[in-house]
Amino acid sequence: MTVRTVAMLTAGGLAPCLSSAVGGLIERYSEVAPDVRIIAYLGGYAGLLRGEWVEVTPEVRENAHLLHLRGGSPIGNSRVKLTNVADCVKRGLVQEGQDPLHVAAEQLTKDGVDVLHTIGGDDTNTTAADLAAYLHENDYELTVVGLPKTIDNDVVPIRQSLGAWTAAEQGSIYAQNIIAEHSSNPRMLIVHEVMGRNCGWLTAETARRYHAWVAEQQFVEGFGNDPRCWDVHAVFVPEEHIDIAAEAERLKAIMDEIGCVNIFLSEGAGVAEVVEELKAAGQEVPVDPFGHVQLDKVNPGAWFAKQFGAKLQAEKTMVQKSGYFSRSAAANDEDLALIAQCTSLAVDSALAGVSGVVGHDEEQGDTLRAIEFPRIQGHKKFDVTVPWFRELKESLGQA
């Protein structure tokens, strides 16, 4: 097919790859197909439905490399599910009686778009899959190529999502300051809540990087500068059952000995228990347009802090959340290399008319390819049996 106009959008929550991925796509098209027109829909799928877009000018192409230095998204995000008609109507994105998929397809046709690049997580790309299927069934000629963005690293069957490595690194940096708070009060409990709805990879990788950082530092141990006070003492992820009574007994012994306890907690750990408690109290459980429990509103970190705070006889309890700090960072060198690989193939796939989500396919020998949309799923579980995680927990004394 002849590609004349390419559109892109970023959607869902932020991740440390969006700005760089946009820049990478612009750079790659400018290199291999400089005559292709590029536009960007503003605010994700909301901008697509509203027909709000900007054109990539020659000046933007010339300065696209600067986008690798920034976090966030230069073209804005939103959480919109095109098959959730009621939500789209409620938000004024479509009129009553309109099908958002049809509105999106018509807008793409009106704008003369031959290729759409979607940069987002599992919700973004499953929405892209819905759109691609609708386009195919209704004879719209359009190639849709997605890029996997999620700091949770939870997209099936993709080995590594863009931005996840950076988010873990930034979570460790966040903890390096926050855990100094252990010295602000006797018997101090710090809960570091890390993003991760159904996947504990980010919490585990953040804890691994932070634990390694502690091991590299020098401390004045004879002057109240005990490295044990700086270290992480427990890591809780959604994939493992948390025996609160047993862990509280273990952690209380640590509290009694050194006067503080530091927990790294995935925000998705124990959500079922929190939701059950809310329902029992007759409270409404808030959900987003995709039907997910809104974790920032049910606040699992506070719930766990309450449970452990009492059992550890903590004098002061602090819950600190690194998610927004981590996800808004600029991509690190690890992610920049991965983004370069993926954006390059995304453009090549688009020019060849091959739709899919670009990533290393775990079900096909980790080959970097455009993975078929019907195979894309969210909520990939973190494998808690991987050696590095078992070694981490053993080094923390956590069974």
XYZ file of C-alpha atoms in Angstrom:
399
model
C 0.000 0.000 0.000
C 1.036 3.600 -0.524
C 1.448 5.507 2.726
C 0.761 9.204 2.436
C -0.401 10.201 5.925
C 0.561 8.695 9.268
C -1.176 9.515 12.555
C -0.070 8.762 16.094
C -1.561 9.006 19.552
C -0.509 8.237 23.108
C -3.052 6.962 25.626
C -3.567 5.642 29.143
C -1.360 6.611 32.047
C 2.094 8.096 31.581
C 5.259 6.020 31.245
C 8.912 6.990 30.728
C 8.778 6.208 27.022
C 5.949 8.199 25.488
C 7.880 11.308 24.534
C 10.811 9.245 23.270
C 8.569 6.887 21.278
C 6.898 9.864 19.577
C 10.327 11.288 18.798
C 11.586 7.936 17.551
C 8.678 7.492 15.145
C 9.167 10.983 13.747
C 12.901 10.398 13.320
C 12.427 7.026 11.627
C 9.827 8.299 9.153
C 11.997 11.326 8.399
C 14.876 8.946 7.671
C 13.196 6.297 5.503
C 10.049 8.043 4.191
C 10.569 11.817 4.500
C 7.657 12.638 2.204
C 5.099 10.947 4.460
C 2.856 13.448 6.245
C 2.651 12.950 10.013
C -0.119 14.163 12.321
C -0.678 13.568 16.035
C -4.080 13.316 17.718
C -4.183 15.332 20.936
C -5.200 13.653 24.161
C -5.248 10.062 22.917
C -8.466 8.498 21.658
C -10.382 11.512 22.969
C -8.575 13.671 20.419
C -9.289 11.133 17.683
C -13.020 11.192 18.447
C -13.031 14.999 18.537
C -10.889 15.378 15.444
C -8.243 17.368 17.313
C -4.750 16.982 15.896
C -1.544 18.828 15.075
C 0.786 18.340 12.136
C 4.451 17.457 12.525
C 6.199 20.387 10.865
C 9.731 20.457 9.409
C 10.836 22.278 12.565
C 9.442 19.480 14.744
C 11.193 16.864 12.606
C 14.470 18.744 12.975
C 14.138 18.845 16.767
C 12.541 15.424 17.323
C 15.727 14.177 19.005
C 14.991 16.502 21.925
C 11.857 14.497 22.740
C 14.115 11.698 24.026
C 15.151 13.984 26.880
C 11.673 14.455 28.310
C 9.084 12.549 30.296
C 5.328 12.776 29.810
C 3.750 12.944 26.368
C 4.072 15.934 24.035
C 0.687 15.116 22.524
C -1.292 14.336 25.687
C -3.101 11.276 27.030
C -6.561 10.132 28.111
C -8.267 6.919 29.180
C -10.954 6.127 26.606
C -12.393 2.744 25.675
C -14.017 2.962 22.259
C -16.374 0.060 22.998
C -17.635 1.721 26.205
C -20.329 3.717 24.439
C -22.011 5.006 27.605
C -18.771 6.466 28.945
C -17.945 8.134 25.609
C -21.422 9.702 25.514
C -21.195 10.793 29.154
C -17.879 12.534 28.496
C -19.185 14.285 25.407
C -16.830 12.468 23.052
C -19.699 11.201 20.873
C -23.397 11.948 20.600
C -26.177 9.731 21.857
C -26.773 6.962 19.313
C -23.281 7.174 17.805
C -20.831 4.248 17.816
C -17.384 5.511 18.931
C -15.661 2.967 16.691
C -17.556 4.309 13.693
C -16.818 7.917 14.689
C -13.113 7.090 14.996
C -13.058 5.296 11.639
C -14.809 8.181 9.925
C -12.400 10.704 11.455
C -9.388 8.702 10.282
C -10.894 8.546 6.795
C -11.672 12.269 6.812
C -8.073 13.033 7.802
C -6.729 10.774 5.049
C -4.845 8.554 7.503
C -3.219 5.430 6.045
C -1.372 4.343 9.224
C -2.273 4.840 12.886
C 0.373 4.359 15.593
C -0.997 3.825 19.095
C 1.455 4.115 21.993
C 0.027 2.791 25.229
C -0.519 -0.113 27.587
C -2.763 -3.128 27.392
C -5.954 -1.042 27.499
C -4.680 1.238 24.732
C -3.670 -1.651 22.528
C -6.752 -3.787 23.174
C -8.737 -0.675 22.199
C -6.514 -0.458 19.108
C -7.356 -4.112 18.471
C -11.086 -3.298 18.673
C -10.555 -0.434 16.229
C -8.435 -2.545 13.854
C -11.090 -5.292 13.839
C -13.846 -2.760 13.149
C -11.867 -1.191 10.327
C -11.195 -4.589 8.758
C -14.813 -5.717 9.044
C -16.069 -2.490 7.487
C -13.549 -2.311 4.627
C -11.568 0.700 5.843
C -8.029 0.590 4.451
C -5.850 1.348 7.437
C -2.784 -0.178 9.086
C -2.658 0.045 12.896
C 0.724 -0.449 14.593
C 0.973 -0.220 18.378
C 3.869 0.217 20.766
C 3.648 -1.326 24.274
C 3.828 1.218 27.096
C 3.287 0.064 30.656
C 5.479 0.471 33.702
C 3.927 -2.719 35.105
C 5.502 -4.792 32.293
C 2.256 -6.752 32.102
C 1.370 -7.088 28.405
C 0.937 -10.612 27.016
C 2.966 -11.902 25.121
C 5.537 -9.055 25.213
C 8.761 -9.693 27.124
C 9.541 -6.090 28.050
C 7.249 -3.073 27.867
C 8.694 0.320 27.026
C 9.386 2.471 30.079
C 9.297 -0.274 32.726
C 13.050 -0.377 33.338
C 13.145 3.388 33.845
C 10.189 3.295 36.226
C 11.949 0.710 38.399
C 15.136 2.763 38.428
C 13.206 5.906 39.372
C 11.302 4.051 42.096
C 14.643 3.095 43.618
C 15.829 6.714 43.453
C 12.604 7.824 45.146
C 13.140 5.285 47.926
C 16.720 6.424 48.474
C 15.356 9.681 49.861
C 12.083 8.566 51.390
C 13.600 5.787 53.481
C 15.840 8.319 55.197
C 12.602 9.096 57.060
C 13.266 6.008 59.193
C 15.365 8.327 61.369
C 12.541 10.812 61.946
C 10.814 8.771 64.646
C 11.344 5.736 66.908
C 9.608 2.530 65.745
C 9.018 3.879 62.253
C 7.063 1.919 59.611
C 7.497 3.061 55.993
C 5.305 1.555 53.279
C 6.627 2.325 49.797
C 3.617 1.767 47.532
C 4.647 0.996 43.947
C 2.318 0.962 40.942
C 1.154 -2.421 39.673
C -2.517 -3.418 39.500
C -2.274 -7.132 38.766
C 1.432 -7.514 38.119
C 4.162 -7.271 40.749
C 7.096 -6.967 38.334
C 7.629 -3.249 38.952
C 7.558 -3.625 42.733
C 9.955 -6.568 42.594
C 12.363 -4.872 40.175
C 12.238 -1.610 42.146
C 13.045 -3.477 45.358
C 15.845 -5.393 43.622
C 17.461 -2.185 42.365
C 17.053 -0.429 45.697
C 18.450 -3.398 47.663
C 21.459 -3.441 45.321
C 21.947 0.303 45.873
C 22.017 -0.165 49.652
C 24.662 -2.884 49.276
C 26.886 -0.478 47.322
C 26.788 2.322 49.923
C 29.155 3.111 52.786
C 27.716 3.758 56.242
C 29.043 4.990 59.601
C 27.632 1.976 61.391
C 28.916 2.852 64.842
C 27.140 6.176 64.832
C 23.491 5.277 64.298
C 23.957 4.793 60.553
C 22.968 1.133 60.336
C 22.561 -0.143 56.735
C 19.817 -2.473 57.981
C 17.677 0.593 58.648
C 18.077 1.689 55.031
C 17.312 -1.672 53.474
C 13.982 -3.109 52.358
C 12.565 -5.706 54.770
C 9.596 -7.092 52.830
C 8.299 -7.132 49.258
C 4.612 -7.832 48.671
C 3.217 -8.491 45.168
C -0.270 -9.471 43.923
C 0.910 -12.882 42.718
C 1.708 -14.124 46.222
C -0.578 -14.589 49.195
C 0.396 -12.323 52.075
C 0.297 -14.082 55.436
C -0.145 -10.930 57.477
C 0.131 -12.677 60.846
C 3.369 -14.518 59.986
C 4.943 -11.515 58.295
C 3.942 -9.250 61.172
C 5.701 -11.573 63.607
C 8.881 -11.565 61.488
C 8.806 -7.813 60.904
C 8.086 -7.031 64.579
C 11.342 -8.769 65.486
C 13.133 -6.446 63.051
C 11.298 -3.433 64.472
C 12.261 -4.443 68.021
C 15.912 -4.804 67.019
C 16.603 -1.793 64.781
C 13.611 0.505 65.379
C 12.191 0.630 61.848
C 10.665 -1.471 59.062
C 10.560 -0.676 55.314
C 7.988 -2.447 53.111
C 7.805 -2.331 49.305
C 4.167 -2.970 48.365
C 2.541 -3.359 44.969
C -0.618 -1.240 44.880
C -2.514 -4.267 43.555
C -1.532 -6.534 46.444
C -4.479 -7.272 48.702
C -6.981 -5.291 46.614
C -9.559 -8.066 46.941
C -9.448 -7.729 50.720
C -9.749 -3.940 50.565
C -12.698 -4.130 48.135
C -14.423 -6.700 50.320
C -14.041 -4.437 53.337
C -15.489 -1.464 51.407
C -18.463 -3.506 50.229
C -19.095 -4.836 53.734
C -19.191 -1.234 54.942
C -21.751 -0.403 52.256
C -19.338 1.843 50.361
C -19.224 2.103 46.575
C -16.117 0.686 44.877
C -14.949 3.256 42.261
C -14.020 1.906 38.810
C -12.587 3.481 35.634
C -14.023 3.277 32.064
C -12.318 -0.091 31.621
C -13.984 -1.535 34.717
C -10.777 -1.519 36.796
C -10.945 -0.631 40.482
C -9.503 2.885 40.900
C -6.579 2.016 43.140
C -5.770 5.603 44.077
C -9.225 5.856 45.643
C -9.365 2.524 47.488
C -5.806 3.145 48.758
C -4.298 -0.324 49.438
C -1.119 1.209 50.904
C -3.054 2.865 53.716
C -4.944 -0.370 54.379
C -1.744 -2.401 54.721
C -0.089 0.305 56.792
C -3.004 0.124 59.206
C -2.746 -3.672 59.509
C 1.012 -3.783 60.009
C 1.270 -0.564 61.997
C -0.799 -2.017 64.813
C 0.864 -5.430 64.787
C 4.394 -3.984 64.720
C 3.531 -1.449 67.440
C 4.818 1.320 65.204
C 4.867 4.769 66.789
C 4.616 6.390 63.375
C 3.520 5.015 60.009
C 4.222 6.630 56.652
C 2.862 5.606 53.230
C 4.767 6.996 50.252
C 3.784 6.395 46.610
C 6.465 6.528 43.928
C 4.221 5.846 40.932
C 3.686 9.359 39.643
C 7.330 10.229 40.269
C 8.483 7.150 38.346
C 6.099 7.163 35.425
C 6.719 10.811 34.508
C 10.493 10.439 34.129
C 12.433 10.606 30.878
C 13.548 7.217 29.524
C 16.888 5.868 30.742
C 19.560 4.330 28.498
C 18.095 0.826 28.780
C 14.701 1.997 27.603
C 16.085 4.339 24.954
C 17.786 1.372 23.295
C 14.574 -0.685 23.416
C 12.480 2.236 22.152
C 14.861 2.705 19.200
C 14.491 -0.965 18.237
C 10.712 -0.907 18.524
C 10.040 2.413 16.777
C 12.280 1.384 13.895
C 10.362 -1.853 13.372
C 7.029 -0.079 13.921
C 7.720 2.227 10.962
C 8.994 -0.621 8.797
C 5.872 -2.665 9.619
C 3.607 0.280 8.881
C 5.193 0.904 5.487
C 4.815 -2.797 4.715
C 1.123 -2.739 5.711
C 1.579 -5.099 8.669
C -0.627 -4.336 11.678
C 0.135 -5.406 15.245
C 1.873 -4.393 18.462
C 5.661 -4.273 18.221
C 7.590 -6.121 20.908
C 9.698 -9.172 21.699
C 7.252 -12.079 21.348
C 7.708 -14.443 24.306
C 5.672 -17.103 22.533
C 7.901 -17.002 19.460
C 11.403 -17.139 20.879
C 11.525 -13.490 21.987
C 11.582 -12.391 18.339
C 11.020 -8.662 17.835
C 7.970 -8.472 15.587
C 4.539 -6.918 15.045
C 2.456 -9.184 17.261
C -1.075 -9.874 16.060
C -3.686 -7.779 17.895
C -5.932 -10.720 18.915
C -2.986 -12.131 20.897
C -2.480 -8.956 22.945
C -3.788 -9.159 26.500
C -3.246 -7.300 29.721
C -2.602 -8.392 33.288
C 0.371 -10.663 32.603
C 1.387 -12.133 35.931
C 4.860 -11.622 37.307
C 6.670 -14.949 37.599
C 7.550 -15.045 41.283
C 9.669 -18.177 40.723
C 12.347 -16.371 38.692
C 15.718 -16.868 40.416
C 16.495 -13.181 40.981
C 13.243 -12.632 42.893
C 13.705 -15.738 45.028
C 17.275 -14.632 45.791
C 16.052 -11.154 46.718
C 13.479 -12.488 49.167
C 15.960 -14.902 50.688
C 18.451 -12.084 51.238
C 15.690 -10.140 53.047
C 14.838 -13.123 55.239
C 11.357 -13.269 53.712
C 10.199 -16.854 53.210
